[in-house]
mmCIF file of C-alpha atoms and ligand atoms in Angstrom:
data_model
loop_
_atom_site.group_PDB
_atom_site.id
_atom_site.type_symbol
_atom_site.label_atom_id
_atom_site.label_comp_id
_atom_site.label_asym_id
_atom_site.label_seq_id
_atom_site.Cartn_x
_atom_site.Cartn_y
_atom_site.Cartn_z
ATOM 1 C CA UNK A 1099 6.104 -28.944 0.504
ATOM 2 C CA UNK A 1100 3.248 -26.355 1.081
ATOM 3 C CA UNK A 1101 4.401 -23.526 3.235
ATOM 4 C CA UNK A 1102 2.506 -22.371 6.485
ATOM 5 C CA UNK A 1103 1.723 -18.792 6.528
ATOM 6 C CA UNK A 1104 0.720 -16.776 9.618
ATOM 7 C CA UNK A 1105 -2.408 -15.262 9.569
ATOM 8 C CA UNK A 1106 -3.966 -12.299 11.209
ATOM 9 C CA UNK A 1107 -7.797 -10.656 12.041
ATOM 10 C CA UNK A 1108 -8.934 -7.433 10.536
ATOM 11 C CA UNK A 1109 -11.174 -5.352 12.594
ATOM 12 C CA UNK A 1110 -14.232 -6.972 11.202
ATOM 13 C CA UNK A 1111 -13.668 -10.256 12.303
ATOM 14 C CA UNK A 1112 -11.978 -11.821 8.656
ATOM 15 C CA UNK A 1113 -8.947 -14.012 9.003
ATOM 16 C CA UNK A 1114 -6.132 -13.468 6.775
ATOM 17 C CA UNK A 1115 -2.496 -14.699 5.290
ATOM 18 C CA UNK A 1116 0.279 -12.355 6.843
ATOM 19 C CA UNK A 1117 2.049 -12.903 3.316
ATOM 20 C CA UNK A 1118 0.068 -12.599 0.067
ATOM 21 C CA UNK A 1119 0.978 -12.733 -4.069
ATOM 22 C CA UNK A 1120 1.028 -9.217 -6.162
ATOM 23 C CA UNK A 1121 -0.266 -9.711 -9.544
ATOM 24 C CA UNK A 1122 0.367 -6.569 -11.048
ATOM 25 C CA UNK A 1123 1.714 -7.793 -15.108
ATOM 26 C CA UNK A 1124 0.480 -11.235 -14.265
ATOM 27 C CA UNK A 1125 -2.099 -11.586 -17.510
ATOM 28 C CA UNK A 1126 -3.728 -13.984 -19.097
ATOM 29 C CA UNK A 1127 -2.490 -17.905 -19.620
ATOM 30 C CA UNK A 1128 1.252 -17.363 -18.619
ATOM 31 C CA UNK A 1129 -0.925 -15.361 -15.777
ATOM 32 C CA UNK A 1130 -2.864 -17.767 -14.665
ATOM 33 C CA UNK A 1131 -0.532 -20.336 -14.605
ATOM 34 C CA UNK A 1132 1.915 -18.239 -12.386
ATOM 35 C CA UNK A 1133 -1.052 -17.660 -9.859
ATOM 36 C CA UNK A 1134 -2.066 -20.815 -9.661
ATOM 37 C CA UNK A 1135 1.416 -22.164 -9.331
ATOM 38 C CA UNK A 1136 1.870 -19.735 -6.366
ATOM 39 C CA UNK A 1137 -1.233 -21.451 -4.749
ATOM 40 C CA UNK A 1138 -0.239 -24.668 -5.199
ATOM 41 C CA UNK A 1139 2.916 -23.721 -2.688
ATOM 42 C CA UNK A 1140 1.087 -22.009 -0.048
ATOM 43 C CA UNK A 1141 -0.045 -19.021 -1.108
ATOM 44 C CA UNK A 1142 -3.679 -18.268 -0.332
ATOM 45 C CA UNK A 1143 -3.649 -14.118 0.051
ATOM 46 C CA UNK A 1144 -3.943 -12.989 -3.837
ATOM 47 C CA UNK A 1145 -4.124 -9.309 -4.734
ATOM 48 C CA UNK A 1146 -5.364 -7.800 -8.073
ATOM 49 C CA UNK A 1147 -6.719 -4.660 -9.301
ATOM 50 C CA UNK A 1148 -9.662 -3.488 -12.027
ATOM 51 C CA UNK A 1149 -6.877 -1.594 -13.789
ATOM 52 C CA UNK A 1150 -4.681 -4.291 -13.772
ATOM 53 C CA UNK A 1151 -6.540 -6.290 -16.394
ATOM 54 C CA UNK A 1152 -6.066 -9.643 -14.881
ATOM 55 C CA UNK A 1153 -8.930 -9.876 -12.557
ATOM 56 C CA UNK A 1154 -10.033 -12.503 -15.115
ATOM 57 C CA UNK A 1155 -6.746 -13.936 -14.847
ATOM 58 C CA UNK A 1156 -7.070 -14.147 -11.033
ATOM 59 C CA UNK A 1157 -10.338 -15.707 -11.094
ATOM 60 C CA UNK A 1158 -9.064 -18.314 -13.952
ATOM 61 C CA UNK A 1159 -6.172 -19.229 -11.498
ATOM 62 C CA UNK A 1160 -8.504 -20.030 -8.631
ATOM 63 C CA UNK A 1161 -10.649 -22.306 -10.835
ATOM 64 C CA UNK A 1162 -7.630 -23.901 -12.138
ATOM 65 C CA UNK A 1163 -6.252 -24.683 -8.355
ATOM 66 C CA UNK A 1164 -7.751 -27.369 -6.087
ATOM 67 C CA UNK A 1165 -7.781 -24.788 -3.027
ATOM 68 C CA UNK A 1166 -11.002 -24.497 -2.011
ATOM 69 C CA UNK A 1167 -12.791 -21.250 -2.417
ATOM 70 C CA UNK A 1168 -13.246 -20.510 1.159
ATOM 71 C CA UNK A 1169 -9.609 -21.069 2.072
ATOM 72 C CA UNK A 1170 -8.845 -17.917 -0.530
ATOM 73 C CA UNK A 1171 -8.546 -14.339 -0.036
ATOM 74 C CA UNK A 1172 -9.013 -12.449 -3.272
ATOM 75 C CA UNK A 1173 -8.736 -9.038 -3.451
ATOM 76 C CA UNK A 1174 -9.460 -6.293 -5.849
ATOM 77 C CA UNK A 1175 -9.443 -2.745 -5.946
ATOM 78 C CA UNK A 1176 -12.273 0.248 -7.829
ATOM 79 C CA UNK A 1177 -10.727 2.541 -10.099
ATOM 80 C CA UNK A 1178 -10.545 6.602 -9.623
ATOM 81 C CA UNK A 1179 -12.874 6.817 -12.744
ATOM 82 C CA UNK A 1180 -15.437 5.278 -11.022
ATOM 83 C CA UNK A 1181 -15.576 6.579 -7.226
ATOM 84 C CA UNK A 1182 -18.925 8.217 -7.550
ATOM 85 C CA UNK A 1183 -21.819 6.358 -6.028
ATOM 86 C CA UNK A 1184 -23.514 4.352 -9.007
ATOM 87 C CA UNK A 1185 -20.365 3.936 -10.919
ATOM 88 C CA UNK A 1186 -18.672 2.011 -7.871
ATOM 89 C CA UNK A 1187 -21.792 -0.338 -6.986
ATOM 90 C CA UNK A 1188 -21.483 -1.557 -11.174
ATOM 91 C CA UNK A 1189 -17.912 -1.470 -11.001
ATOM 92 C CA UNK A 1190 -17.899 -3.441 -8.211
ATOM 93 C CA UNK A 1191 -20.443 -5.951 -9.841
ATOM 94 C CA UNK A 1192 -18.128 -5.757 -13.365
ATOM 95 C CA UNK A 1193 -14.967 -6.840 -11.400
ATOM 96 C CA UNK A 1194 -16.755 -9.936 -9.953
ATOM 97 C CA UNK A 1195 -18.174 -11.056 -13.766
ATOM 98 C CA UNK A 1196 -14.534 -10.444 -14.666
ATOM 99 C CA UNK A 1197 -13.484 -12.698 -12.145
ATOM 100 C CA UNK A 1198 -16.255 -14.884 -12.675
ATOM 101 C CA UNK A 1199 -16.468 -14.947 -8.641
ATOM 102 C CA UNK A 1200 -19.420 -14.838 -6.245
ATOM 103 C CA UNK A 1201 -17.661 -12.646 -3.977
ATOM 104 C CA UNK A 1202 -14.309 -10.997 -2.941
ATOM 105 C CA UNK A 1203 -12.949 -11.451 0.285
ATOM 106 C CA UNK A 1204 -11.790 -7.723 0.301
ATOM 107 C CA UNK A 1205 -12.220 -4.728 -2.068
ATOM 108 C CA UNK A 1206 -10.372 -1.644 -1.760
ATOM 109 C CA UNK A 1207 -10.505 1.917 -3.151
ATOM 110 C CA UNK A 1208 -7.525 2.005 -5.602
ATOM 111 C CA UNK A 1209 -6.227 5.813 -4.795
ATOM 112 C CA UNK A 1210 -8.297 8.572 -2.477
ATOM 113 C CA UNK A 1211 -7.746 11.047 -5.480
ATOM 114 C CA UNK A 1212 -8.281 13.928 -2.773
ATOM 115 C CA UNK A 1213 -8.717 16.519 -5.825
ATOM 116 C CA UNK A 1214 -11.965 14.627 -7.386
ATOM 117 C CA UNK A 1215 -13.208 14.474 -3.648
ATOM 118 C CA UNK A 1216 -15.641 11.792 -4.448
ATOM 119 C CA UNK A 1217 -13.439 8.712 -1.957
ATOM 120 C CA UNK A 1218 -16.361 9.260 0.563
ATOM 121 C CA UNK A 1219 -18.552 8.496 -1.714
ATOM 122 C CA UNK A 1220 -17.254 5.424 -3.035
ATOM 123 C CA UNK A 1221 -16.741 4.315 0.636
ATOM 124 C CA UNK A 1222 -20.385 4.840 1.118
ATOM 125 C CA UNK A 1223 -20.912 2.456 -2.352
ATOM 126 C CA UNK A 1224 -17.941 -0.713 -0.939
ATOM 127 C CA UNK A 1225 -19.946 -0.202 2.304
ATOM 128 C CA UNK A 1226 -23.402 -1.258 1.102
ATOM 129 C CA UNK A 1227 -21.599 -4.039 -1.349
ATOM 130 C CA UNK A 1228 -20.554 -5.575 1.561
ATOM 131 C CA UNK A 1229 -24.077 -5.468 3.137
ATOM 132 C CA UNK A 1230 -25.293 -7.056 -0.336
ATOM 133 C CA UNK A 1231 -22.231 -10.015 0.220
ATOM 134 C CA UNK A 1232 -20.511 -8.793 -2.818
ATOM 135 C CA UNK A 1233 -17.622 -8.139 -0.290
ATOM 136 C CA UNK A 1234 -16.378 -9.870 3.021
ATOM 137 C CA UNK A 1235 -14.110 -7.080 3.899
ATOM 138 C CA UNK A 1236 -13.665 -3.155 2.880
ATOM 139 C CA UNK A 1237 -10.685 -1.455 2.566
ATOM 140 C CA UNK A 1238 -8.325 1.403 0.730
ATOM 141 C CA UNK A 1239 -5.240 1.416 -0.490
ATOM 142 C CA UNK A 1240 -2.777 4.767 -0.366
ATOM 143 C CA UNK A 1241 -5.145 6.843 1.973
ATOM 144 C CA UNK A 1242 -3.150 9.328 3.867
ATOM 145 C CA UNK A 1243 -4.675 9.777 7.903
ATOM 146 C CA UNK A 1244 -6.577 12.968 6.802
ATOM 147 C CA UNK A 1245 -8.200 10.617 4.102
ATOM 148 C CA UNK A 1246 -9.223 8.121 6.999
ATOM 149 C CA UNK A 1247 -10.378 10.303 9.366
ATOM 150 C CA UNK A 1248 -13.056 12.007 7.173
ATOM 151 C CA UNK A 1249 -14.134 8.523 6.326
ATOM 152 C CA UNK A 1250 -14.633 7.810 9.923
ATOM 153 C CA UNK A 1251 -16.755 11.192 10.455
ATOM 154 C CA UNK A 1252 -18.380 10.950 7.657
ATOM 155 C CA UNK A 1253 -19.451 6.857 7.763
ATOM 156 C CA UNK A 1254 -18.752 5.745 10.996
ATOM 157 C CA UNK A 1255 -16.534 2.994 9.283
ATOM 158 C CA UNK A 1256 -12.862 2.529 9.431
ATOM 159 C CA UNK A 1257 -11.022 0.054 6.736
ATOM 160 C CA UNK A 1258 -10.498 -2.931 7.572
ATOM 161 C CA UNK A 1259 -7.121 -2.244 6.463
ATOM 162 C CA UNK A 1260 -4.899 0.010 4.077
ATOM 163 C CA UNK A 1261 -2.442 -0.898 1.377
ATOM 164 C CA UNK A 1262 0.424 1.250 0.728
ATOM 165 C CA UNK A 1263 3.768 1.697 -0.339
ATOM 166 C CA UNK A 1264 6.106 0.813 1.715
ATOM 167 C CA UNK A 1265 9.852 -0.990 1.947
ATOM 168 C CA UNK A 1266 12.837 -0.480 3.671
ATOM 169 C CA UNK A 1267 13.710 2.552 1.655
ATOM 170 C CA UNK A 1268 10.484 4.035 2.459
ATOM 171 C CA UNK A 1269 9.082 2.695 5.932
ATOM 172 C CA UNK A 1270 6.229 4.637 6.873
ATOM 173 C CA UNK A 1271 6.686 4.816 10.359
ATOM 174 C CA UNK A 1272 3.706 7.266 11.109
ATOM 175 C CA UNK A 1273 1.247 6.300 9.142
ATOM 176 C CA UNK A 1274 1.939 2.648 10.632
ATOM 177 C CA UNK A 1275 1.478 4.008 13.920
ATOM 178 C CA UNK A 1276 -1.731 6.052 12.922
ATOM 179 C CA UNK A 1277 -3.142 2.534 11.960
ATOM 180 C CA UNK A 1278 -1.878 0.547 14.800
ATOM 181 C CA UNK A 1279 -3.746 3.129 17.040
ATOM 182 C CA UNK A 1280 -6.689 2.753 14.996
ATOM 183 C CA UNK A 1281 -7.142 -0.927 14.451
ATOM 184 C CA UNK A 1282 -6.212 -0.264 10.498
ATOM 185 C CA UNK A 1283 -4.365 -3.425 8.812
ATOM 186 C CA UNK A 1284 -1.203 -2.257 7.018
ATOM 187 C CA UNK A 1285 -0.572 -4.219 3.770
ATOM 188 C CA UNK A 1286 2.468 -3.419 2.531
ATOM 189 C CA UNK A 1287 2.625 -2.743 -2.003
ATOM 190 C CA UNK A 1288 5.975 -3.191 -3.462
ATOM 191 C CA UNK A 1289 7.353 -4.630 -0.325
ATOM 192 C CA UNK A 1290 10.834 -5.932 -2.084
ATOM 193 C CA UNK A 1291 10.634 -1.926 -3.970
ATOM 194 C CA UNK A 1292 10.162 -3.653 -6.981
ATOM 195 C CA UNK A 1293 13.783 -5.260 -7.118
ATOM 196 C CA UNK A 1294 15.780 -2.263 -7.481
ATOM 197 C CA UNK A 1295 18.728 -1.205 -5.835
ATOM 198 C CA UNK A 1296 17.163 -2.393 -2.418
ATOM 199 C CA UNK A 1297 18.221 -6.001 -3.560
ATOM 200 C CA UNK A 1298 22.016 -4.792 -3.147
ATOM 201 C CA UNK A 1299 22.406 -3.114 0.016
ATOM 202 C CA UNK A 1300 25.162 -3.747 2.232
ATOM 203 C CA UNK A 1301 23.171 -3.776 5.311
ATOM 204 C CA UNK A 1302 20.761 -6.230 4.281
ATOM 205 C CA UNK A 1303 23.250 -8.146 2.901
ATOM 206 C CA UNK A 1304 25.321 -8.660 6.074
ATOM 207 C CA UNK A 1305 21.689 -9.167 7.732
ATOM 208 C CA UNK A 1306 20.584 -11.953 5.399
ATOM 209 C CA UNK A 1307 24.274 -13.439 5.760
ATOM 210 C CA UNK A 1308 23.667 -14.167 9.236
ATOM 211 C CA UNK A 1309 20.976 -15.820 8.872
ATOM 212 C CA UNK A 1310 21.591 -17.697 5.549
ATOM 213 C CA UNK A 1311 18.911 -15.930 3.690
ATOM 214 C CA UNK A 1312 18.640 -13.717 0.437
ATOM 215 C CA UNK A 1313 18.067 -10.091 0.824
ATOM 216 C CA UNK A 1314 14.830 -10.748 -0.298
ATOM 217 C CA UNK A 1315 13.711 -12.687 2.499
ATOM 218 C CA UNK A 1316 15.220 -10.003 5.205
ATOM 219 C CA UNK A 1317 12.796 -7.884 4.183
ATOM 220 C CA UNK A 1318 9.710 -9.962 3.775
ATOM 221 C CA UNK A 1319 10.329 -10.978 7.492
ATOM 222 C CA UNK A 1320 11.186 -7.665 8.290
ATOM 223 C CA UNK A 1321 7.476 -6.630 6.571
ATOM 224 C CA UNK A 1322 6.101 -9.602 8.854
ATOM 225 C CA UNK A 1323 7.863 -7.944 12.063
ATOM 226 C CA UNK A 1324 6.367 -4.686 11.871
ATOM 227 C CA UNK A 1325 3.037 -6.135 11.778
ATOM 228 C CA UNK A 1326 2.646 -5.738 8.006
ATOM 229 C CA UNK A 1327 1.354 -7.673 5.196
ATOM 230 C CA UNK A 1328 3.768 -8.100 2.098
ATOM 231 C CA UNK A 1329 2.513 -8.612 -1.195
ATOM 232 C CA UNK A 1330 5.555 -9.499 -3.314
ATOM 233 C CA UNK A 1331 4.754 -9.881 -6.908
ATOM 234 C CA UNK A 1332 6.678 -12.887 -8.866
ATOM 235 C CA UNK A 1333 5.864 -14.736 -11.855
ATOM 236 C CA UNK A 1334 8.935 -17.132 -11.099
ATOM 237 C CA UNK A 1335 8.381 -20.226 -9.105
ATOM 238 C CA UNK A 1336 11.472 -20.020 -7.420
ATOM 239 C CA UNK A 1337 11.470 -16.476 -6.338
ATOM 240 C CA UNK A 1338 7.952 -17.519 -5.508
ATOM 241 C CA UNK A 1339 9.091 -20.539 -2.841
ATOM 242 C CA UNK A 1340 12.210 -18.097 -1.705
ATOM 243 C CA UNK A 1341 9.739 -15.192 -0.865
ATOM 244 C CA UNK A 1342 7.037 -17.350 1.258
ATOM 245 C CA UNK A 1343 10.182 -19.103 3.085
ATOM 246 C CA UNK A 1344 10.454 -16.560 5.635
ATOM 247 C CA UNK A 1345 8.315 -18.175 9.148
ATOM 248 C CA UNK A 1346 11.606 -19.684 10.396
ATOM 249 C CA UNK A 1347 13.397 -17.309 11.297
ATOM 250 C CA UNK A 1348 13.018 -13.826 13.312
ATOM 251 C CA UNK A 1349 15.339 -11.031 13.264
ATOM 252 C CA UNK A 1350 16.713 -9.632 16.139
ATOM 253 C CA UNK A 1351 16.043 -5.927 17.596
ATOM 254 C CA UNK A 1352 18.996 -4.483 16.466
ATOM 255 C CA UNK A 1353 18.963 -5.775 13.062
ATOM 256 C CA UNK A 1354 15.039 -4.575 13.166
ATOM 257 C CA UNK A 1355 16.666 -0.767 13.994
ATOM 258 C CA UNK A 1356 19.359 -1.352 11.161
ATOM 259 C CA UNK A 1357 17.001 -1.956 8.691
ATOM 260 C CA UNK A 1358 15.076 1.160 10.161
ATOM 261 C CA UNK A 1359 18.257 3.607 8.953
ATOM 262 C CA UNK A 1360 17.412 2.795 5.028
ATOM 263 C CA UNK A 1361 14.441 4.745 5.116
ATOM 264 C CA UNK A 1362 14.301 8.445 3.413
ATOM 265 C CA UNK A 1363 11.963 11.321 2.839
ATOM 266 C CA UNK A 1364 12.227 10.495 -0.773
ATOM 267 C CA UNK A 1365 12.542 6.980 -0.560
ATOM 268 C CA UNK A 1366 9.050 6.386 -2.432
ATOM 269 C CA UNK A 1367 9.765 4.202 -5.730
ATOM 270 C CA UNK A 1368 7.751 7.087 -8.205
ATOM 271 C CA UNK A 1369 7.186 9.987 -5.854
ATOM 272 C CA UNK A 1370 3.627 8.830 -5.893
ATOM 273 C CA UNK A 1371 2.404 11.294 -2.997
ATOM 274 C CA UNK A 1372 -1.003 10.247 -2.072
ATOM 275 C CA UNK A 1373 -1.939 14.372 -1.381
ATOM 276 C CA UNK A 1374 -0.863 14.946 -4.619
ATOM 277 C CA UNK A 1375 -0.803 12.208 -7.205
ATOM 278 C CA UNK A 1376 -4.275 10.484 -8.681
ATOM 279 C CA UNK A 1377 -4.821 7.750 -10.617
ATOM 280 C CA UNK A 1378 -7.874 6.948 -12.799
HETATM 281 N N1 NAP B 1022 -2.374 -0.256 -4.349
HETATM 282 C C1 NAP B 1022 -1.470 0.244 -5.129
HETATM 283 O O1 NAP B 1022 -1.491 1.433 -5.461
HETATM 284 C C2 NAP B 1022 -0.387 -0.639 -5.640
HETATM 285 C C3 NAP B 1022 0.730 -0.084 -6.305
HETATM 286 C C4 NAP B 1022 1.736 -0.956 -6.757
HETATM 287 C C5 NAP B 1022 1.617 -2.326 -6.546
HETATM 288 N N2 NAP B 1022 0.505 -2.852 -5.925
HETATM 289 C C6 NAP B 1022 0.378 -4.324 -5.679
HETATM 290 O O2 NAP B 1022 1.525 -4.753 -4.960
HETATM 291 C C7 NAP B 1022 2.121 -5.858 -5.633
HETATM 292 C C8 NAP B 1022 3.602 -5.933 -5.362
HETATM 293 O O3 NAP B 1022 4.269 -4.741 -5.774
HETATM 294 P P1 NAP B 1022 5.165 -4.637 -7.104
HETATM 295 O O4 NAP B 1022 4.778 -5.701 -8.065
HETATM 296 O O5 NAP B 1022 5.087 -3.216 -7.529
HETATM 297 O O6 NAP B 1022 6.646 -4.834 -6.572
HETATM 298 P P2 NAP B 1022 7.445 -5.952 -5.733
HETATM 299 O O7 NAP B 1022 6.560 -7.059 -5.349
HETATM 300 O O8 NAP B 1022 8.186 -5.207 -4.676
HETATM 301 O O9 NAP B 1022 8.542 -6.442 -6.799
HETATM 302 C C9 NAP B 1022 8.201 -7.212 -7.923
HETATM 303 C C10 NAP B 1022 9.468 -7.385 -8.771
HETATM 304 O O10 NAP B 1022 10.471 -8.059 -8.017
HETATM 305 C C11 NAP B 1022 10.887 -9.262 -8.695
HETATM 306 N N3 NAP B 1022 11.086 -10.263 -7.643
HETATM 307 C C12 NAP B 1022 10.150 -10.881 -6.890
HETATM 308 N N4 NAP B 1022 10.701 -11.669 -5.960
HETATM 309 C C13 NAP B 1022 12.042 -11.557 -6.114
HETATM 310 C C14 NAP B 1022 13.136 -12.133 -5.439
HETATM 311 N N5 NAP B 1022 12.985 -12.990 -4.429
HETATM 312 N N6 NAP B 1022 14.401 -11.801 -5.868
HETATM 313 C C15 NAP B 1022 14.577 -10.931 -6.904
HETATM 314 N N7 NAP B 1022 13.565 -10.349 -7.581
HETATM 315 C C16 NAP B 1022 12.300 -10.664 -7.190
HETATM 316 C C17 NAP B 1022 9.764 -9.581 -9.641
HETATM 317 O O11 NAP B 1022 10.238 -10.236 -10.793
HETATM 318 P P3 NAP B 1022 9.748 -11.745 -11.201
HETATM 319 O O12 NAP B 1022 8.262 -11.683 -11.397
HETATM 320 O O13 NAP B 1022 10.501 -12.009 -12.451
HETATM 321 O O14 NAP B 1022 10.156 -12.638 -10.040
HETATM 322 C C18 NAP B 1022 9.246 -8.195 -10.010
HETATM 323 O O15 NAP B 1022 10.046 -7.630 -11.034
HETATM 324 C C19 NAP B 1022 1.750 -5.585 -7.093
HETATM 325 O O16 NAP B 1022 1.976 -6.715 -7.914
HETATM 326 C C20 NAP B 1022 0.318 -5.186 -6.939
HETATM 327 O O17 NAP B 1022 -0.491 -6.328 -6.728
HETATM 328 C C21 NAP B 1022 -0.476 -2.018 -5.468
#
């Protein structure tokens, strides 16, 4: 049975899934078939990137599902190597003949690579795409609140919403807030913290044995609860159906404030700083 999703409005009006797939090693047939399998259940909120190599993959999955187009959200993301001006507006265009789509709902700026100092810039390029209805929605992913403010002083436009790490072991509680204040979507990359030790905590064990649910699914709905957007990546179609399951049940308060404990100043999966660390 096809699973019901929540869905939620970014600033600019676009509807989307409060749950969406990560596609990050999802590549070519095995790829596509993964992607599309993950439709066929319920999915509709499907994340890629330009460096991930797959946004052909992405766009082969949609073809290859019966969902209509319109009922999709496909995002992808531009490069560092590309932030200035020019670059962005073809890269932009390049990721869409990749994807052999029309349009992507959203399109995000990969990293702000502060050192480069060219984000603005690319902002400037994802906001005239969307004017040209390459793009439904803009947005960035891993922008600190320094980051967002000079795009809002410099453009007048805010993201529609921000993707960045974040799980129990890392919980970004002031950056959330910055967004909440500022009407700034928080989508939440490696939400299960890519299946590491987070899978065996005590804590969210005796959490998801209350409720007769897998770790897993604790912290999807725990995602949900803070207003977030998960994107758990899985190329299994069980893990798939286990990490969508998670709109029938709630968590109480004081298993919300448990789950708050886990988190740690250096609770980030690769110590990818955003101040410090770029990627190209
Ligand atoms: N913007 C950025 O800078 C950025 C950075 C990193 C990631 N992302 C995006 O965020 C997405 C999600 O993050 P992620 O892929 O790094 O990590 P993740 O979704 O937290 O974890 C994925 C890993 O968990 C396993 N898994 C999935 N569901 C499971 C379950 N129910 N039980 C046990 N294991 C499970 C997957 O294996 P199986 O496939 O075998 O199930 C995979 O190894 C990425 O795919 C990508 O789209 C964005």
């Amino acid at each position: 049975m096809n699973q019901v999703i929540s869905e939620i409005r970014l600033n600019d009006g676009l509807t989307l899934p409060t749950l969406g797939l990560g596609t990050y090693k999802l590549n070519g047939n095995e790829g596509a078939n993964a992607i599309k399998q993950a439709i066929d259940i319920g999915y509709r909120l499907i994340d890629t990137a330009y460096n991930y190599e797959n946004e052909g993959t992405v766009g082969e999955a949609v073809r290859r599902s019966s969902v209509p187009r319109e009922e999709l959200r496909i995002t992808s993301k531009l490069p560092g190597r590309y932030q200035t001006y020019d670059k962005a507006i073809v890269t932009i265009q390049e990721s869409l003949y990749r994807a052999n789509l029309d349009y992507y709902d959203l399109y995000l700026i990969h990293w702000p690579n502060p050192k480069q100092d060219l984000y603005v810039e690319a902002w400037q390029a994802l906001i005239d795409a969307k004017k040209q209805g390459l793009i439904r929605s803009i947005g960035v992913c891993n922008f600190l609140p320094e980051h967002l403010e000079r795009l809002q002083k410099e453009t007048g436009v805010l993201p529609s919403l921000n993707q960045i790490e974040l799980h129990p072991f890392f919980n970004q509680e002031e950056q959330r807030q910055w967004h909440e204040k500022h009407n700034v979507k928080t989508e939440s990359w490696s939400p299960i913290a890519r299946a590491n030790e987070l899978l065996e905590n005590e804590v969210l064990q005796q959490i998801a044995d209350q409720h007769g649910k897998s770790i897993s699914q604790v912290i999807l709905r725990w995602h949900i609860q803070l207003g977030a957007i998960p994107i758990p990546k899985s190329a299994s179609p069980e893990r798939q159906l286990e990490n969508i399951s998670i709109f029938d049940f709630t968590l109480n308060e004081e298993e919300m404030e448990r789950i708050a404990t886990l988190t740690r100043p250096d609770g980030r999966l690769k110590n990818q700083d955003p101040a410090f660390y770029e990627e190209f």
